[in-house]
Short mmCIF file of C-alpha atoms in Angstrom, two decimals:
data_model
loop_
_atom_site.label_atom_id
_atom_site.label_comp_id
_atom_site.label_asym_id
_atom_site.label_seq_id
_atom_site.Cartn_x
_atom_site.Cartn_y
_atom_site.Cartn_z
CA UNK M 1 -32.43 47.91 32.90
CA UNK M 2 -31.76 46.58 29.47
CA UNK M 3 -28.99 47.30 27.60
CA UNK M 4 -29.72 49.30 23.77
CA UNK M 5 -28.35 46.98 21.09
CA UNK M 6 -25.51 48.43 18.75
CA UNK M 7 -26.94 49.97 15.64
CA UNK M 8 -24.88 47.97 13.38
CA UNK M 9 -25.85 44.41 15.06
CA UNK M 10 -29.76 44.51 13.85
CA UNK M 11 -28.73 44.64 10.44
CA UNK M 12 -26.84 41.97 8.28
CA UNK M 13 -24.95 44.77 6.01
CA UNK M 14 -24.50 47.80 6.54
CA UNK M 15 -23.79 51.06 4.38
CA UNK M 16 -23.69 50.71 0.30
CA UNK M 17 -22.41 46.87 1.28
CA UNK M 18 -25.84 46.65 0.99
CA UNK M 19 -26.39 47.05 -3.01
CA UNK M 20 -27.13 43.80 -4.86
CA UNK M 21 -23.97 42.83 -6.63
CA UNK M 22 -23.81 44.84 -10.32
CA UNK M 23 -24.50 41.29 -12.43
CA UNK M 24 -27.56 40.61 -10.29
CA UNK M 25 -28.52 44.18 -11.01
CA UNK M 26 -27.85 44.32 -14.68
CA UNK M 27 -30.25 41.26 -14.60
CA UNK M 28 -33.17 42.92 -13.08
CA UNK M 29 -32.61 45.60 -15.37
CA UNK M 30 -32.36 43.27 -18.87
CA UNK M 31 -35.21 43.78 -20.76
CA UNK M 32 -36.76 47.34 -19.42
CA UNK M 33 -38.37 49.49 -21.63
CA UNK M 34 -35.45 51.86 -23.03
CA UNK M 35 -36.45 55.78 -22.59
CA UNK M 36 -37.18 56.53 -26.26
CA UNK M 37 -40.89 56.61 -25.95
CA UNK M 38 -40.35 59.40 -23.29
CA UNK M 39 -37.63 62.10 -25.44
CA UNK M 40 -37.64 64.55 -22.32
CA UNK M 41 -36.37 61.87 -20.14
CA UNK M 42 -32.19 62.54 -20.98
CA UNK M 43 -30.99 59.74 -18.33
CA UNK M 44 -32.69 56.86 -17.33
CA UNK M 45 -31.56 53.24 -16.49
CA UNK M 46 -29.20 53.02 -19.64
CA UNK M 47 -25.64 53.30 -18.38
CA UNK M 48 -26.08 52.72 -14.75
CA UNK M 49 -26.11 56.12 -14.09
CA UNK M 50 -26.15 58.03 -10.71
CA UNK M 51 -30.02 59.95 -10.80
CA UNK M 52 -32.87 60.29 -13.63
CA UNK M 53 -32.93 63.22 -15.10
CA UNK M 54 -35.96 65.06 -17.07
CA UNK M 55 -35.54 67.57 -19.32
CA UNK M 56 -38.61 70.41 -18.60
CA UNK M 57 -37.67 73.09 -20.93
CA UNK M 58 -35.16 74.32 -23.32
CA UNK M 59 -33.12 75.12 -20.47
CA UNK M 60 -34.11 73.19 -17.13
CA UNK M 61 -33.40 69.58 -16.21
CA UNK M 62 -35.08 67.98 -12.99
CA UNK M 63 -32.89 65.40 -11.35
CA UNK M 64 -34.44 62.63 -9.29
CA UNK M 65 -32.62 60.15 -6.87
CA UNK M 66 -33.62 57.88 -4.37
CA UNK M 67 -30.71 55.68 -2.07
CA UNK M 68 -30.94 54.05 1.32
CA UNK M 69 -29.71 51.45 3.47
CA UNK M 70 -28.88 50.01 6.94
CA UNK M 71 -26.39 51.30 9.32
CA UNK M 72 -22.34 50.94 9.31
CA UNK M 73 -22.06 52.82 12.35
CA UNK M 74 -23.74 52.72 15.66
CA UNK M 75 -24.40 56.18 16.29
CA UNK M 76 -27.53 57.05 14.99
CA UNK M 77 -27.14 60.54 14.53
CA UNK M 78 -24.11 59.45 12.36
CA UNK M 79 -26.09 57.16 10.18
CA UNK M 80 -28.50 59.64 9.83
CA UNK M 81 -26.02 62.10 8.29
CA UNK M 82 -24.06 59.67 6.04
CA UNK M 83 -27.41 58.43 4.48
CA UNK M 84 -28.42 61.85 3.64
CA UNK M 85 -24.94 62.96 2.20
CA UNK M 86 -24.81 59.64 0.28
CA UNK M 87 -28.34 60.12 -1.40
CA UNK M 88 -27.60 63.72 -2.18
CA UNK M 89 -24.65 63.27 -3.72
CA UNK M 90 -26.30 61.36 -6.85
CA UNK M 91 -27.55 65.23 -7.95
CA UNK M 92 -24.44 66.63 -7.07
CA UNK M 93 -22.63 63.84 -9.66
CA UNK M 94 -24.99 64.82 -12.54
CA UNK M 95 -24.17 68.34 -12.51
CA UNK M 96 -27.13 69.80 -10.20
CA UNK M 97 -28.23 71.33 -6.89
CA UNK M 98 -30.33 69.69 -5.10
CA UNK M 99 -33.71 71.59 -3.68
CA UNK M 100 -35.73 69.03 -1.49
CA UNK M 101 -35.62 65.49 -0.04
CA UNK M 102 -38.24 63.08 1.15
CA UNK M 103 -37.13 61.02 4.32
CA UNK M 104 -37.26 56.91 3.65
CA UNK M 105 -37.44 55.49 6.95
CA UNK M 106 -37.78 51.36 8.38
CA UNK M 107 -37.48 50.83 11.64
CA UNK M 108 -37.81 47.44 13.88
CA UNK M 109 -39.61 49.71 16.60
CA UNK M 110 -39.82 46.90 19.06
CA UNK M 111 -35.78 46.52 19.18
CA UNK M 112 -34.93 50.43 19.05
CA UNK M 113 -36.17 53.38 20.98
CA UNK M 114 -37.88 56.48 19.86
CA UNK M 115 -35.02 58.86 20.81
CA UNK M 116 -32.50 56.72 18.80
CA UNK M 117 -34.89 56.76 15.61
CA UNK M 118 -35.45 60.41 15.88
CA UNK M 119 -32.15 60.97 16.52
CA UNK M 120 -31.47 59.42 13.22
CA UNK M 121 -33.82 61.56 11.28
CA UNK M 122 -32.36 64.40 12.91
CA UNK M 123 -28.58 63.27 11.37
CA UNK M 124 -30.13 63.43 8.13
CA UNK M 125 -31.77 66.79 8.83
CA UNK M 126 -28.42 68.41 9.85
CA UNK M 127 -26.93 67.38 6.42
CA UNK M 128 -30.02 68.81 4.35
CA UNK M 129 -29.60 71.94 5.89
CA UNK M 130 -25.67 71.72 5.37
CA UNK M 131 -26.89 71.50 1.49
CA UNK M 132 -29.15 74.46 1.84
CA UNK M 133 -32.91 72.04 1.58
CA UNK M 134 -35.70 70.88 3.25
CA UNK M 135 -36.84 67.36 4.20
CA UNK M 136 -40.25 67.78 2.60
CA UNK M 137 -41.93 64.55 4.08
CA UNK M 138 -41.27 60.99 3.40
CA UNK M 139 -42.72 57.39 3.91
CA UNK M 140 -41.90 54.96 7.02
CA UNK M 141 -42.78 51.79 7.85
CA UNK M 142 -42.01 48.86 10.82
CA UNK M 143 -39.05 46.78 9.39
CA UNK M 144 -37.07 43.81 10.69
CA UNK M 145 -33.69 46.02 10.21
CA UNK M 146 -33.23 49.60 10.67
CA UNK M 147 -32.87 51.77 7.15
CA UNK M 148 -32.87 55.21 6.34
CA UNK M 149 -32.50 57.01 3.63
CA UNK M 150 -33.73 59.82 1.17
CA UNK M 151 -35.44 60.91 -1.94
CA UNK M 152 -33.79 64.00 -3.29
CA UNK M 153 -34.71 66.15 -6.24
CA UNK M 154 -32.50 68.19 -7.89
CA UNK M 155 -32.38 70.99 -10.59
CA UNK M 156 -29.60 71.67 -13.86
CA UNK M 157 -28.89 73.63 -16.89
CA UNK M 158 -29.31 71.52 -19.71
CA UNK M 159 -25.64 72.70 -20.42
CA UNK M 160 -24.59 71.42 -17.05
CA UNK M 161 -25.61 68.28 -16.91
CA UNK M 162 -22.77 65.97 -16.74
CA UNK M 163 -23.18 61.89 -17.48
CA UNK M 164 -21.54 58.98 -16.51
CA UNK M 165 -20.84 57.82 -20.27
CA UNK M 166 -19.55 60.86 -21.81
CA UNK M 167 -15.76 60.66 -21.06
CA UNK M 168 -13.30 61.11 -23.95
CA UNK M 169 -10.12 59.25 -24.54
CA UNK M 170 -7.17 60.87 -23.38
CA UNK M 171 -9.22 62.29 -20.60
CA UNK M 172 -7.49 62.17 -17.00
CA UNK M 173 -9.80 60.81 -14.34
CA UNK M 174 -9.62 62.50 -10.97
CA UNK M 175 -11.09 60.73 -7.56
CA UNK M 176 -12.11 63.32 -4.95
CA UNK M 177 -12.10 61.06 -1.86
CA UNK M 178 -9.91 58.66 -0.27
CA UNK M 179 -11.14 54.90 -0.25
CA UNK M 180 -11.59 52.08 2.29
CA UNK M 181 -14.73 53.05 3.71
CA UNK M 182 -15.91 49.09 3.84
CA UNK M 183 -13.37 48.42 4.70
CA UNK M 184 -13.19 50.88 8.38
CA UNK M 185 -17.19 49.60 8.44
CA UNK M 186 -15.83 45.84 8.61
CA UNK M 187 -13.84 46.40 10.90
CA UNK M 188 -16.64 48.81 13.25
CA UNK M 189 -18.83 45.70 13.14
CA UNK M 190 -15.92 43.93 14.43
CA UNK M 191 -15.01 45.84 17.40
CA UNK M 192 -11.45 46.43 15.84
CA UNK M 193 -11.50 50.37 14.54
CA UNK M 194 -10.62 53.12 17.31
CA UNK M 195 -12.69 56.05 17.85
CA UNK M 196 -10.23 58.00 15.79
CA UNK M 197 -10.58 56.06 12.70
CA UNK M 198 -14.46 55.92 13.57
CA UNK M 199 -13.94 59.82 13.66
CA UNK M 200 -12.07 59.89 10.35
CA UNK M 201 -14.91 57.84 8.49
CA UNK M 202 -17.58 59.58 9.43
CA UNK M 203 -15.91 62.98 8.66
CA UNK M 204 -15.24 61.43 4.88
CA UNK M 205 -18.43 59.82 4.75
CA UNK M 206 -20.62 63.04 5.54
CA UNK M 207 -18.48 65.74 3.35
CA UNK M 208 -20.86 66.71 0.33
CA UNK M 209 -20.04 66.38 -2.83
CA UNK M 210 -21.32 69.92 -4.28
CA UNK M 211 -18.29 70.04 -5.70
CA UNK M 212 -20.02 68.80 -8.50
CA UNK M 213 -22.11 71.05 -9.38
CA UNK M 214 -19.38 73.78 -9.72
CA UNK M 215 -17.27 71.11 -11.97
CA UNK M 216 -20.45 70.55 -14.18
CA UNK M 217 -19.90 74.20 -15.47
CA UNK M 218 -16.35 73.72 -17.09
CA UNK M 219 -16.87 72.73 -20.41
CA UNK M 220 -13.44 70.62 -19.83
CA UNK M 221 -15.07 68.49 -17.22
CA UNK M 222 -16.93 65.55 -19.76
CA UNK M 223 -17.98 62.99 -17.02
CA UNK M 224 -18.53 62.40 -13.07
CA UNK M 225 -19.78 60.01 -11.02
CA UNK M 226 -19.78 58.95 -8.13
CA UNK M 227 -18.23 55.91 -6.22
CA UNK M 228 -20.35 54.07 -3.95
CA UNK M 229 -21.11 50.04 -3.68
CA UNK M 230 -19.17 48.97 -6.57
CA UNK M 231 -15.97 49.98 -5.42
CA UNK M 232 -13.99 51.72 -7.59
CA UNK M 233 -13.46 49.48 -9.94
CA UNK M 234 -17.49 48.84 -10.75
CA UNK M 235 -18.02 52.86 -10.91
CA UNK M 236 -15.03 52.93 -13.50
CA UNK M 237 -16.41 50.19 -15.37
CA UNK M 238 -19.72 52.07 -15.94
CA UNK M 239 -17.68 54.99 -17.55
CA UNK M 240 -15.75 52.67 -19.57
CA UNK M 241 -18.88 50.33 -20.67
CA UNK M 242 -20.63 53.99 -21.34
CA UNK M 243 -17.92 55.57 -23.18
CA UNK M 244 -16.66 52.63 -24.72
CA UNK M 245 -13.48 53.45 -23.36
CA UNK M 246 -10.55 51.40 -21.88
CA UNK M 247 -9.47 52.97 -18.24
CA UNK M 248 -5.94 52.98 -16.90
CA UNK M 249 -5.59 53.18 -13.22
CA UNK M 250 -2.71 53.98 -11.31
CA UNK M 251 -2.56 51.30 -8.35
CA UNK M 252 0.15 53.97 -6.61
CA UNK M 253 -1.91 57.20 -7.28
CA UNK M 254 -4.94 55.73 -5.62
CA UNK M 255 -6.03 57.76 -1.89
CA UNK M 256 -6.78 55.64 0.49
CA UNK M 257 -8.61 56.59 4.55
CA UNK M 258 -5.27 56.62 6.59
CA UNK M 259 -6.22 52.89 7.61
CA UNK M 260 -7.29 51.12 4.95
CA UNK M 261 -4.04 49.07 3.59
CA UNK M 262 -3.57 48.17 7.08
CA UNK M 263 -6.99 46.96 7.80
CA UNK M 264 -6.93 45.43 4.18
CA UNK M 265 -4.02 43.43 5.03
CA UNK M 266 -5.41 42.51 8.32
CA UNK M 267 -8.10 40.42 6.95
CA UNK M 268 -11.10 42.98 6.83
CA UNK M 269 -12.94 43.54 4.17
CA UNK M 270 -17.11 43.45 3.42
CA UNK M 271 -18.95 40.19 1.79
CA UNK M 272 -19.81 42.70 -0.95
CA UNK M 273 -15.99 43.42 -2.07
CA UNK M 274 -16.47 39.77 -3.33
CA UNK M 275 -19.25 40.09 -4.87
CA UNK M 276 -18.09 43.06 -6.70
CA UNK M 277 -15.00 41.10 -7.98
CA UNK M 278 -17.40 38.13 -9.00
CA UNK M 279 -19.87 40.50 -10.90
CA UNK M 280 -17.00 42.02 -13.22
CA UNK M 281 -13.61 40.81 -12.41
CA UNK M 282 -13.39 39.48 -15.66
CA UNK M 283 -13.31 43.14 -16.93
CA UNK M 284 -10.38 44.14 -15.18
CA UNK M 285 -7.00 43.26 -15.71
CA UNK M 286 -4.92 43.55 -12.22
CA UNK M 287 -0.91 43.36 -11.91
CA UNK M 288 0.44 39.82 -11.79
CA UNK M 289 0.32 38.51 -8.15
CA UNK M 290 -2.00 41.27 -6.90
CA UNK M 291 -2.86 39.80 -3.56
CA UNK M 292 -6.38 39.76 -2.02
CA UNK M 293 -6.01 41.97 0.29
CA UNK M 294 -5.07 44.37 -2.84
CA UNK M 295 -8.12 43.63 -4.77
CA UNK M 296 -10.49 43.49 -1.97
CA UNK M 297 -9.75 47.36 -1.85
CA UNK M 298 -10.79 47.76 -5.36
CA UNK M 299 -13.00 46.24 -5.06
CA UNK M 300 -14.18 47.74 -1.59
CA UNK M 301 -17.94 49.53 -1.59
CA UNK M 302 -17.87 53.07 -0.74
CA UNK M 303 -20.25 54.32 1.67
CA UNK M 304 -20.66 58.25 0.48
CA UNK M 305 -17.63 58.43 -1.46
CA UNK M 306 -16.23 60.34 -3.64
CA UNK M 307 -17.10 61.41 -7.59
CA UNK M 308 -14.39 60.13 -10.59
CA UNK M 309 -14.20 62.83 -13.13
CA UNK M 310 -13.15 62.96 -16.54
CA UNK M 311 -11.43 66.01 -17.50
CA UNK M 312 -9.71 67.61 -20.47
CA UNK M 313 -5.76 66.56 -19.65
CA UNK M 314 -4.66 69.77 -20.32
CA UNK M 315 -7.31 70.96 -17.43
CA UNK M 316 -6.56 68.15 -15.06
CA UNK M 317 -4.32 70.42 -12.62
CA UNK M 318 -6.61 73.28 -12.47
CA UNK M 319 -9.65 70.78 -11.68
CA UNK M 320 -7.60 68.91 -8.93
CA UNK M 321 -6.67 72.31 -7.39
CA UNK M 322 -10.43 73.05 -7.85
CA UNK M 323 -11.65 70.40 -5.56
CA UNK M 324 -8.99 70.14 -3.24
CA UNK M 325 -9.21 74.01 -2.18
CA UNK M 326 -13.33 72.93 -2.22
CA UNK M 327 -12.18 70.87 1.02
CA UNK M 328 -11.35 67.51 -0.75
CA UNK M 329 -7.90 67.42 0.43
CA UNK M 330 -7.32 63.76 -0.72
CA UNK M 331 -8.55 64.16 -4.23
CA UNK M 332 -6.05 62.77 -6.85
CA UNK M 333 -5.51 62.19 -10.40
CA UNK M 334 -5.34 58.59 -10.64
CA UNK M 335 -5.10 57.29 -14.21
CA UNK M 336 -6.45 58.24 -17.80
CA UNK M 337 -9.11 57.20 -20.45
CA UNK M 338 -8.12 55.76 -23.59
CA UNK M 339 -8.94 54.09 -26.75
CA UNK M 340 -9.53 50.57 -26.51
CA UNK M 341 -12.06 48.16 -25.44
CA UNK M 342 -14.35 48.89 -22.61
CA UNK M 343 -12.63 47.42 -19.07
CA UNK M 344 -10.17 48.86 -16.61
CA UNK M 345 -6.28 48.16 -16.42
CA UNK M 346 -5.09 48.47 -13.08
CA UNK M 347 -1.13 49.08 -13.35
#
């Protein structure tokens, strides 16, 4: 009887270590058409932002996402669900509730087996119905490496729609989940993680972030998004570079997943952390002697992580309070905005 490969060994990444590196990207990108000849469309590709949005009337904004990629764990019920919470949470970091999905499926159908592939689909069925919508249909195709993934559409009040590039200085940024999830996925693919930190990623990596959508309707909240392949450091740099705002990160008030520093220092860490670092290190300014193993965290992509919000300072307590009694325990103020050029400080 043969033996089912792991998930994780038919693919070469896994998770948002999958996204092309954010200079590759911002070359694609150079020379679209910008969204003036289309006034109703609010967000586009502009500032790198999480989800298109479309204004429909004086009052209603549609929000359309679309994210996918190849496994980071081998249970396929668990990829299923971290997909689905990952693509979701684009709405919920604009400001909006999302109302359907369409399934994006590619499967190499000769290497896996029906019941693992539906067992997939069902993962990301279970976390629709967590966020109260339907998987509406979807596309699928036969594909050298497994990858899953949704289209969601999503609904706002033009009042509640929150950007990436509208933080203010003296705003304090908040971060609502701990880090390191490349980081526990290198070391998956690796055989070196235990079940219980297994357990612990999955449980960060399939929370929703509707938390969003109840920030988006505080006037105090000015900015969210939400931190995925780029690490940290590339999701803060897209708030700065929007804002035209210097960032000041607090190295010490960062949350990390209980493993992370350890794992860090143990030498695992995803191929994309260094591409990260490549496409915009020379944005960031890091404390002198900041060893690799330090940076590689901040530089570490987050598979479903968690949004960065820019709040009123005066607000920043009652917003922390907010999220963490929304069942974000780890959620932490972790530095400020402020005037200066755009780039992050790391201190």
């Amino acid at each position: 009887m043969n033996e089912q490969p792991r998930l994780t060994s038919l693919a070469h990444g896994g998770g948002c270590g999958c996204k092309l590196a954010p200079s590759v990207l911002r070359e694609l990108l150079a020379g679209q058409p910008l969204a003036q000849a289309f006034p109703q469309l609010l967000v586009g590709t502009e500032t790198s932002d999480d989800a298109a949005v479309y204004q429909v009337d004086e009052n209603t904004c549609v929000i359309a996402t679309t994210d996918f990629f190849m496994p980071m764990v081998d249970d396929p019920r668990a990829f299923g669900r971290i997909a689905a919470t990952n693509a979701i949470s684009d709405v919920y970091a604009m400001g909006g509730r999302p109302i359907m999905a369409l399934a994006i499926l590619g499967m190499p159908i000769d290497k896996l087996p029906p019941d693992q592939i539906r067992e997939i689909l069902e993962g990301g069925r279970d976390i629709c119905h967590q966020a109260g919508i339907p998987v509406a249909g979807g596309h699928s195709i036969d594909a050298p490496e497994p990858i899953y993934g949704l289209a969601v559409i999503g609904l706002c009040h033009l009042s509640e729609l929150r950007r990436n590039a509208d933080a203010r200085a003296g705003d304090a940024l908040i971060l609502t989940k701990g880090l390191g999830v490349g980081i526990y996925s290198a070391a998956i693919k690796k055989g070196a993680l235990d079940q219980a930190g297994i357990d612990e990623m999955i449980a960060s990596a399939t929370t929703l972030n509707r938390v969003g959508a109840d920030l988006a309707k505080r006037a105090d909240v000015h900015a969210i998004t939400d931190v995925t392949g780029f690490g940290i450091l590339g999701h803060g740099l897209e708030i700065a570079r929007g804002a035209g705002l210097r960032l000041r990160l607090s190295l010490g008030a960062l949350p990390w997943l209980s493993r992370a520093q350890e794992l860090a220092q143990a030498g695992y860490f995803t191929g994309a952390s260094v591409r990260n670092w490549a496409a915009y290190g020379a944005e960031v300014a890091l404390p002198d002697g900041t060893p690799d193993w330090q940076r590689h965290l901040l530089t570490d992509p987050q598979t479903s992580g968690g949004l960065l919000v820019a709040v009123s300072p005066e607000a920043a307590d009652a917003v922390l309070a907010l999220i963490r009694d929304a069942g974000l325990p780890l959620a932490a103020i972790i530095g400020r905005a402020e005037e200066g050029p755009a780039g992050i400080v790391v201190a």
